[in-house]
Short mmCIF file of C-alpha atoms and ligand atoms in Angstrom, two decimals:
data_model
loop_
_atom_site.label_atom_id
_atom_site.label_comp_id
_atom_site.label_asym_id
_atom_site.label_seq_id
_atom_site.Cartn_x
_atom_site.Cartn_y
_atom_site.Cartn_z
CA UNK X 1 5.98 -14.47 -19.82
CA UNK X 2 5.04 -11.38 -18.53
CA UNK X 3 6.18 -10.44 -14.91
CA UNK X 4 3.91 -10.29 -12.17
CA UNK X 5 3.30 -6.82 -10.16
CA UNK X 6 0.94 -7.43 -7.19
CA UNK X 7 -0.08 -4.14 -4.54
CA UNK X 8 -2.84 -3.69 -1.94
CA UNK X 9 -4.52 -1.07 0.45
CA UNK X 10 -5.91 -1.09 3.33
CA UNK X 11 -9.54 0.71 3.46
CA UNK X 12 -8.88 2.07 6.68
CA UNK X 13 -9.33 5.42 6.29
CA UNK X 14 -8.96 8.28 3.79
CA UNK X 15 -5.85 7.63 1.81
CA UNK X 16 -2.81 9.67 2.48
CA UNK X 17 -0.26 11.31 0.80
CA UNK X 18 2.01 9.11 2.11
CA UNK X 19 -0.01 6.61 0.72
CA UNK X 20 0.00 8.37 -2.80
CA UNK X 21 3.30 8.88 -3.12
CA UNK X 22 4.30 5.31 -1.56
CA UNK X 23 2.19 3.48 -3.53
CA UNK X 24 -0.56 4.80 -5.64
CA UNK X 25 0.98 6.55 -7.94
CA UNK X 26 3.70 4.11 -9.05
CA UNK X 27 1.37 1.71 -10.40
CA UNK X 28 0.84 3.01 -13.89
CA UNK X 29 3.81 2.74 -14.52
CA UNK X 30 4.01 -1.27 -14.40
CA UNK X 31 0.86 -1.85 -16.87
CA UNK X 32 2.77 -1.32 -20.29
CA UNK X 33 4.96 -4.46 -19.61
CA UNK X 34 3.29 -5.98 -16.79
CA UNK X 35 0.21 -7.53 -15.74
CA UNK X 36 -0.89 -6.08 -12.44
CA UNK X 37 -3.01 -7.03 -9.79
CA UNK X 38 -4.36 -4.24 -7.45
CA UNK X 39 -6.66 -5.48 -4.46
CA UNK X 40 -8.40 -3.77 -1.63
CA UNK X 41 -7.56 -5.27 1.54
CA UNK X 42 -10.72 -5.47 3.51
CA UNK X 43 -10.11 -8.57 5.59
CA UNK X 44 -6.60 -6.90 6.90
CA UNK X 45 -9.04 -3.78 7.59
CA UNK X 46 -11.08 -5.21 10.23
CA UNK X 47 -8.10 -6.17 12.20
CA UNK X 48 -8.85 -2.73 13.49
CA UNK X 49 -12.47 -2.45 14.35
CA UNK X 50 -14.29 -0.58 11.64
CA UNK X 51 -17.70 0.85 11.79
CA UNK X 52 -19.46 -1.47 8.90
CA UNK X 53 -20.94 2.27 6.83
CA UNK X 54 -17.18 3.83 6.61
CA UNK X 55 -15.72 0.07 5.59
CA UNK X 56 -18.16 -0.02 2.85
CA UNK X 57 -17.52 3.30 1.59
CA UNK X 58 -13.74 3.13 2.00
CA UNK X 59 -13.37 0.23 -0.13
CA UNK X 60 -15.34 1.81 -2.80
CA UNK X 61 -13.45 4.62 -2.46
CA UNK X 62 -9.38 2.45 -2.49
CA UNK X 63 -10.75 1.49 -6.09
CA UNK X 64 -11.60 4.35 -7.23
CA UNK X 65 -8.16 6.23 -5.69
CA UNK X 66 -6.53 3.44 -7.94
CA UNK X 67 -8.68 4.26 -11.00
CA UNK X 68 -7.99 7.84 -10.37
CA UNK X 69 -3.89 7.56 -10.19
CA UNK X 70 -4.19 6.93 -13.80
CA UNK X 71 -4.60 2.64 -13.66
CA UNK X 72 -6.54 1.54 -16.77
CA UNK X 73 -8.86 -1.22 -15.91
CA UNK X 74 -8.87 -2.70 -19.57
CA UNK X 75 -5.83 -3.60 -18.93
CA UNK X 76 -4.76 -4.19 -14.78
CA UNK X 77 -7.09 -6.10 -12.72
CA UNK X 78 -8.80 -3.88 -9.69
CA UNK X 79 -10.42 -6.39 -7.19
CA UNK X 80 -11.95 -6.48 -3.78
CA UNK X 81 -9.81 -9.42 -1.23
CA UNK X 82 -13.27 -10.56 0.03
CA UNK X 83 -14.51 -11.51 -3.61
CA UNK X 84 -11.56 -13.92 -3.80
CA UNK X 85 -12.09 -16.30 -0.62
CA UNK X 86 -8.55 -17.66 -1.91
CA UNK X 87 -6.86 -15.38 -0.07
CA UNK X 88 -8.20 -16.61 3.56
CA UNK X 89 -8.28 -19.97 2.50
CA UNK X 90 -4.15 -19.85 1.47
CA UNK X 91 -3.67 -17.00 4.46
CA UNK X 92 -4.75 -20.10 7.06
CA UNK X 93 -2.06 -22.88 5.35
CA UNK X 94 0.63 -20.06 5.21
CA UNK X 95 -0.23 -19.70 8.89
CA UNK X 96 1.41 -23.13 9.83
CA UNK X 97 4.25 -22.30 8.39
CA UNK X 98 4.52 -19.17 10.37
CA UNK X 99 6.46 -19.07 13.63
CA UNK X 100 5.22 -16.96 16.29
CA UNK X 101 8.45 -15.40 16.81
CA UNK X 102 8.53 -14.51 13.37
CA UNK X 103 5.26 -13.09 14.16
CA UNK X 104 6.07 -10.98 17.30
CA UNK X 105 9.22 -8.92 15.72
CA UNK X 106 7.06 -7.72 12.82
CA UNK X 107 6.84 -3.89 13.68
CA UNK X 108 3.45 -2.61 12.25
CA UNK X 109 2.08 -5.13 15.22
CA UNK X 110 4.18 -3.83 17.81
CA UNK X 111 2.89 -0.30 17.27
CA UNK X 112 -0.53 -1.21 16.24
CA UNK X 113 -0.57 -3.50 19.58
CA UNK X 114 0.56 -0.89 21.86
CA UNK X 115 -2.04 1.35 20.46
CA UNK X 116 -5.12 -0.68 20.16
CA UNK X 117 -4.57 -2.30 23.43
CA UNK X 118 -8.25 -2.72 23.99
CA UNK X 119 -8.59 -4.87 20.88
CA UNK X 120 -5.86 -6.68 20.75
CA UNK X 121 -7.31 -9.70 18.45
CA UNK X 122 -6.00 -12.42 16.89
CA UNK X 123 -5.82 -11.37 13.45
CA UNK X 124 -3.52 -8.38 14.29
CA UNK X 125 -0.80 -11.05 14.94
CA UNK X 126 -1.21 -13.28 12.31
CA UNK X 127 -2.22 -10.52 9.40
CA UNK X 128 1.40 -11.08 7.71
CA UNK X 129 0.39 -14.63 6.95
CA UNK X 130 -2.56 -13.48 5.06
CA UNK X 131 -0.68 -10.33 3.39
CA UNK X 132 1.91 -13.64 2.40
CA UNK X 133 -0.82 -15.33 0.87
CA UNK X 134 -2.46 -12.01 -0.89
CA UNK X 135 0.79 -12.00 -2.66
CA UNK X 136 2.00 -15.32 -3.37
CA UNK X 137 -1.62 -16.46 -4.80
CA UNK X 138 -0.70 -14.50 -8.15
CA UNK X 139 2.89 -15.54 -8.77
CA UNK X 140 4.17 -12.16 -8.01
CA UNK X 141 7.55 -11.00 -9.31
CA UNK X 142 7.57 -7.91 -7.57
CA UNK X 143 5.42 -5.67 -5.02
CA UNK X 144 5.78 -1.75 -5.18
CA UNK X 145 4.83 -0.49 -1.37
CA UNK X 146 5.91 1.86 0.90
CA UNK X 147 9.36 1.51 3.17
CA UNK X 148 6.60 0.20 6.08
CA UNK X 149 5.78 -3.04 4.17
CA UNK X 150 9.36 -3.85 3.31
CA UNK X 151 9.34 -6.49 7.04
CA UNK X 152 5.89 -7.89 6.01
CA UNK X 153 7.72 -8.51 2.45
CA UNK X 154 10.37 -10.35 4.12
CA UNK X 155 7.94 -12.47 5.52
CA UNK X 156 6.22 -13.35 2.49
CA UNK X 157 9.27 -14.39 0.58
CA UNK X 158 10.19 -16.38 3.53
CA UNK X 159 7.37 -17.92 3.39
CA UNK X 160 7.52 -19.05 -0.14
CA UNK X 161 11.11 -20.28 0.11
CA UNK X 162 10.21 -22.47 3.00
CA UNK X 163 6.94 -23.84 1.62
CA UNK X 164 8.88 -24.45 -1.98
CA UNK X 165 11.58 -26.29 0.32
CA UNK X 166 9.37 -28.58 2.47
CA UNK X 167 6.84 -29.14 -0.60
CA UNK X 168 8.42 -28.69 -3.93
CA UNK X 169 8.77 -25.59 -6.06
CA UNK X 170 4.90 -23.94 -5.96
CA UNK X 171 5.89 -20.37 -5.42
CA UNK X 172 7.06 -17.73 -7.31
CA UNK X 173 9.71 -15.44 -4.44
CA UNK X 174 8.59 -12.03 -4.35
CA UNK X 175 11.05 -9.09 -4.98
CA UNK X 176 9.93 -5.86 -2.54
CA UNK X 177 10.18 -2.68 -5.04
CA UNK X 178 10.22 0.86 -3.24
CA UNK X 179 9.56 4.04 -5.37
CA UNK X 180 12.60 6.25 -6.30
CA UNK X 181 11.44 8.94 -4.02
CA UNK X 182 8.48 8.55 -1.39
CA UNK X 183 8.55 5.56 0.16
CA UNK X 184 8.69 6.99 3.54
CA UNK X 185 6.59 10.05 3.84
CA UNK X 186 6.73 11.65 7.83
CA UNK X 187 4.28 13.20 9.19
CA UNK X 188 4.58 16.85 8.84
CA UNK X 189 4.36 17.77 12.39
CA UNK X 190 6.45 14.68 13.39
CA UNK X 191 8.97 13.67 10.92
CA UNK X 192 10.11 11.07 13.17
CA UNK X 193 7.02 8.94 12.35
CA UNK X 194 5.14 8.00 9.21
CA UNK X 195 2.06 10.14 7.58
CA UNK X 196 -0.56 8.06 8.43
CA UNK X 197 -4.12 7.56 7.24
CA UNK X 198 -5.16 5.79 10.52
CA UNK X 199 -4.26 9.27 12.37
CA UNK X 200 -5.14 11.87 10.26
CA UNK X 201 -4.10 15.31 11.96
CA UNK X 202 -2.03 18.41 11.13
CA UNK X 203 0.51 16.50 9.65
CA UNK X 204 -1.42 14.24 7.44
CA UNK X 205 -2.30 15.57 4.05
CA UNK X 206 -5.42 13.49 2.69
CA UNK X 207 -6.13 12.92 -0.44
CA UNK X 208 -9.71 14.43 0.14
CA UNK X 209 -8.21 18.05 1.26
CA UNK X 210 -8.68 21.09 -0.65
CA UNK X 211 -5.56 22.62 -2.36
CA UNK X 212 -6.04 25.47 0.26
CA UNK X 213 -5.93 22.69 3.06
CA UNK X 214 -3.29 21.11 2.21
CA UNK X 215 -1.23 24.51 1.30
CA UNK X 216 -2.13 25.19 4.52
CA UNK X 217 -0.59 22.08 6.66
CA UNK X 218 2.55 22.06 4.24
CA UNK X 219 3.21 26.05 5.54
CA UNK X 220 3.11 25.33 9.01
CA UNK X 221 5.06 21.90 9.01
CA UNK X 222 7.87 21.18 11.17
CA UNK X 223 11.44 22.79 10.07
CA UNK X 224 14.30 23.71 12.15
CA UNK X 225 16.58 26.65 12.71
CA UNK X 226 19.58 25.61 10.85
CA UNK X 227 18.56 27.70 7.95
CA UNK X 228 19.54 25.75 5.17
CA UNK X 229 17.99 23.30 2.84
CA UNK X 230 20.11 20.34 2.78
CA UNK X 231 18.73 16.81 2.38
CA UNK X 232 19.91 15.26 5.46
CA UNK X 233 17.05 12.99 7.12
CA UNK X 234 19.24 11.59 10.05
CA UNK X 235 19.76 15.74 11.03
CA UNK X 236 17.09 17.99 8.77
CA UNK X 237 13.92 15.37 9.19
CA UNK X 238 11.44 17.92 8.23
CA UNK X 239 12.92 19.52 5.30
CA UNK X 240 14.33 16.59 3.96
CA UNK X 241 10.70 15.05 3.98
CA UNK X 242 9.18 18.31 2.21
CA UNK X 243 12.23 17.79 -0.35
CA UNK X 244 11.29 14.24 -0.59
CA UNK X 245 7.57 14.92 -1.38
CA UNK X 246 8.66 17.48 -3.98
CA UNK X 247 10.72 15.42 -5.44
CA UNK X 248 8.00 12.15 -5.60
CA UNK X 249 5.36 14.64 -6.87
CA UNK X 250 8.05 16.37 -9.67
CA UNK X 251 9.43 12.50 -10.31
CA UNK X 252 13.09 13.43 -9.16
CA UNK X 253 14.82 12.54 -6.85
CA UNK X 254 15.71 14.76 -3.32
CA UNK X 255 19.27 15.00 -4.82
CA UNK X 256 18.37 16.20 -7.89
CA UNK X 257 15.34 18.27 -5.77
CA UNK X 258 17.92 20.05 -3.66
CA UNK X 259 19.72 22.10 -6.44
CA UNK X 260 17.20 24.46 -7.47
CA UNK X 261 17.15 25.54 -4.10
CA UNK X 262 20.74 26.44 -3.09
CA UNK X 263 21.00 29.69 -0.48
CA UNK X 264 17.15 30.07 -0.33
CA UNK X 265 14.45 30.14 2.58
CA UNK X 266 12.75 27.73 4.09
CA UNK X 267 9.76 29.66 2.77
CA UNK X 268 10.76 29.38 -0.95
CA UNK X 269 10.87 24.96 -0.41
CA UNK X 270 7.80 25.10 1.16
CA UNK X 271 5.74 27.24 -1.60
CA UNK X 272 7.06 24.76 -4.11
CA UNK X 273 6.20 21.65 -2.41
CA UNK X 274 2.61 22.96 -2.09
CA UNK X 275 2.56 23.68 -5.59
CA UNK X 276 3.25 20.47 -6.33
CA UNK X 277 1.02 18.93 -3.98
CA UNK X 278 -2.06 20.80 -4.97
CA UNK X 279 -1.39 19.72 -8.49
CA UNK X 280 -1.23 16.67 -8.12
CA UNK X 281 -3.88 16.47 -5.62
CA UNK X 282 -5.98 18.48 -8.77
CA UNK X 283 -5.30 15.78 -11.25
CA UNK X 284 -6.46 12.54 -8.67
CA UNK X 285 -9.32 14.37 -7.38
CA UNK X 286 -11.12 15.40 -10.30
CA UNK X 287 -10.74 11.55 -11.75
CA UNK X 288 -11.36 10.14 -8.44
CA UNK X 289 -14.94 12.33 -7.81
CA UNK X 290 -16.32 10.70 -11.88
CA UNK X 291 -15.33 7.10 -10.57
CA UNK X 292 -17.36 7.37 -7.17
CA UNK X 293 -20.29 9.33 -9.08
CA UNK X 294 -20.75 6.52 -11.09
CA UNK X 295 -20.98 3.36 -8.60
CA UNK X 296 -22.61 1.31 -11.96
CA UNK X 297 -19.47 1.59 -13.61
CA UNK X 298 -16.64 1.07 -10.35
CA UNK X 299 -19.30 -2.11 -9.61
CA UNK X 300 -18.89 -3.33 -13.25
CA UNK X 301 -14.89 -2.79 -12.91
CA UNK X 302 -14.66 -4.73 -9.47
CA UNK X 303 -16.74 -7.34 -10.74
CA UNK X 304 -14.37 -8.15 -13.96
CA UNK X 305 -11.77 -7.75 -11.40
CA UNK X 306 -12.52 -10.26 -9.18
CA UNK X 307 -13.43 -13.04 -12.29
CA UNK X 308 -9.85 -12.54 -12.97
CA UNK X 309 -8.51 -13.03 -10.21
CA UNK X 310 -10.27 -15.94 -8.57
CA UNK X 311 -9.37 -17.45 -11.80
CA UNK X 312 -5.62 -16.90 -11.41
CA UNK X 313 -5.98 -17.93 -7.23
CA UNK X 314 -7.92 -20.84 -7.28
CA UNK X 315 -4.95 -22.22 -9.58
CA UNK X 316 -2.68 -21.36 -7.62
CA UNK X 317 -4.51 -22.11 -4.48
CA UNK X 318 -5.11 -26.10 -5.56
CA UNK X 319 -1.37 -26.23 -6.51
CA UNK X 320 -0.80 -25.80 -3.12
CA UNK X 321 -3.85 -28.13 -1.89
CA UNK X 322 -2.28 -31.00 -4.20
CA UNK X 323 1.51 -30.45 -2.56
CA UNK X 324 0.29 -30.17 0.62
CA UNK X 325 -1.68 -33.70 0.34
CA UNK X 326 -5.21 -32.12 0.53
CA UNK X 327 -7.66 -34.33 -1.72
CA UNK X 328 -9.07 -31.96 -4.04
CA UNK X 329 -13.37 -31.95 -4.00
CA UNK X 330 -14.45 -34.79 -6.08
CA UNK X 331 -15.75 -33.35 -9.46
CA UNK X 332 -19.45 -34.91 -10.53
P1 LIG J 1 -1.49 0.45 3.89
O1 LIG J 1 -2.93 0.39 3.54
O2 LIG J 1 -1.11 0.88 5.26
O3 LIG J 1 -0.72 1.41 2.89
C1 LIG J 1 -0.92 1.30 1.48
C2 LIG J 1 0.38 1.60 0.75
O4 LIG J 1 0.84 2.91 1.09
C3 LIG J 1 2.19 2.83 1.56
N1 LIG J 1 2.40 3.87 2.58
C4 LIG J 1 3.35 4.81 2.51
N2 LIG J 1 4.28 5.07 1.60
C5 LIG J 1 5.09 6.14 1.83
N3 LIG J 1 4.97 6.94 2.91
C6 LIG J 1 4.04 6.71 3.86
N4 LIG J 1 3.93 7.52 4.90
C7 LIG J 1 3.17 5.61 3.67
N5 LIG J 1 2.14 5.11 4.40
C8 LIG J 1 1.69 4.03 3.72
C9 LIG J 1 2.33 1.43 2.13
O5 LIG J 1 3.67 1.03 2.18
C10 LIG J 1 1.52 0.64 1.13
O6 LIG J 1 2.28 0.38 -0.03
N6 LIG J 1 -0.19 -4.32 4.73
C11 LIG J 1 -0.47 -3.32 3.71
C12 LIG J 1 -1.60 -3.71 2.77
C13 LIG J 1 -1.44 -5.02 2.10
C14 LIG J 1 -0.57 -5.31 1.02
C15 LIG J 1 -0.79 -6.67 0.70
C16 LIG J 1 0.37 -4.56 0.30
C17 LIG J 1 -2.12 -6.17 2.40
N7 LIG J 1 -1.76 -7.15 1.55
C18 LIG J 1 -0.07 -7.31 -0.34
C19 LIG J 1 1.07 -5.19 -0.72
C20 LIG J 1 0.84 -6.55 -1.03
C21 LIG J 1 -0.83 -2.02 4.40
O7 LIG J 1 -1.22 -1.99 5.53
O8 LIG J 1 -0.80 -0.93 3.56
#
């Protein structure tokens, strides 16, 4: 059987680089010898309140950033969470089986909570029961993210063990997949924390900027003065992140990054790794524009999409009814 690569995104905000790198661009890779499910997350969006014109548009726009990184939707299934009420449905039973503790330590709350004070809702907390169930409804094998999901992953394959313990084997245990290099982009003016599309700045390259933005924000990002270009991210956080985004945009890794730059300036990294951005950003750009000028065809795609997959999570989601005692609805 073929394995089983599941991925989402939030539409949040304008995708990042981080977000690119992290994610995005790994997933044509899986589609030659595995099916793949790729879902925009808007019920995890509204967690954070979103103004109902920018929601609309971003999730448009998540499908067509995944149709631009190159995924064919012939063969990969692109789908929107809220066509598939499965996922809400399976996100509530996973609930029970989620402790509040469990709950509490997971890290993307923490910040988000100490942020968003003013809306601090419900859903925020229990959002990694629903990101369990977004997963486990397709029998995923594996699920390529960023570094930041690896807790939420954890979760999820906790989730599965216990339910497959208390109720009998019903779900497949996800394996969490980083990328070889990228899967912890830093902000360029703060490479302590994450590039973030929630708080786009200096240090956030979009994937909307023009090459001569972004060139711009890579030349003034945050170095040091030891003078030499070492990847070292406990010590040399900035450079090592530019030699980690040159080396997920050149698909090396930092090591092998490193070497063609022995004895140079900071100056010499930097024009490469905006180079390589604004090449890349090129590529996605141009492909991503065609997909959102023709909303007929992205409709048409998200619509096949989400056939398939309420096909594969209803089946999954009255396997779990049945073990869990639910009486399935009475056919005619
Ligand atoms: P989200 O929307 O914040 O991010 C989407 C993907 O981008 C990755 N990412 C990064 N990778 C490298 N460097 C960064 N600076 C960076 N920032 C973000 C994320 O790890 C992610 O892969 N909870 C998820 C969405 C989600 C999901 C799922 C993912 C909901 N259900 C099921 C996988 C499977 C999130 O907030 O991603």
């Amino acid at each position: 059987m073929d394995k089983i690569i599941f991925s989402g995104v939030q539409p949040s905000g304008t995708p990042s680089l981080g977000n690119y790198l992290g994610a995005f661009k790994q997933f044509p890779k899986f589609e030659e010898a595995h099916k793949v499910y790729l879902c925009v997350v808007d019920e995890h969006a509204i967690t954070v309140r979103q103004k109902p014109e920018d929601l609309h548009h971003n999730t448009l726009a998540i499908a067509a950033w995944y149709l631009a990184s190159g995924i064919n939707p012939n063969v990969s299934t692109i789908f929107i969470q809220s066509h598939v009420p499965a996922h809400t449905q399976l996100g509530w039973m996973l609930s029970t089986l989620t402790y509040m503790g469990e709950l509490e330590r997971m890290t993307q709350y923490k910040d988000k909570s100490q942020k968003k004070a003013e809306n601090l809702n419900a859903g925020l907390f229990t959002y990694p029961a629903l990101m369990a169930a977004d997963i486990l409804l397709y029998d995923t094998h594996a699920v390529p993210v960023g570094e930041d999901q690896k807790q939420h992953l954890e979760l999820a394959r906790n989730l599965a063990i216990r339910f497959n313990n208390a109720f009998g084997d019903t779900f497949v245990v996800p394996e969490f997949m980083a990328p070889p290099a990228g899967a912890r982009v830093r902000d360029l003016q703060n490479p302590e924390k994450k590039m973030s599309k929630s708080e786009p700045g200096p240090g956030t390259i979009l994937l909307t900027d023009t090459p001569q933005e972004a060139a711009k924000k890579i030349k003034r990002a945050q170095t040091d003065n030891e003078a030499r270009i070492v990847y070292d991210p406990e010590n040399q956080a900035g450079i090592s992140n530019l030699l980690e985004i040159l080396a997920a945009c050149t698909n090396r890794t930092p090591q092998q990054a490193v070497m063609e730059f022995e004895g140079q300036q900071y100056g010499a990294l930097k024009a490469a790794v905006a180079e390589s951005v604004v090449f890349a950003l090129e590529d996605i750009q141009a492909k991503y524009k065609s997909y959102m000028d023709d909303k007929a065809e992205l409709t048409r795609i998200l619509r096949e999409g989400s056939e398939k997959a309420n096909t594969h999570a209803e089946k999954t989601l009255n396997r779990v009814k049945d073990k869990l005692g639910f009486v399935i609805p009475f056919s005619a």
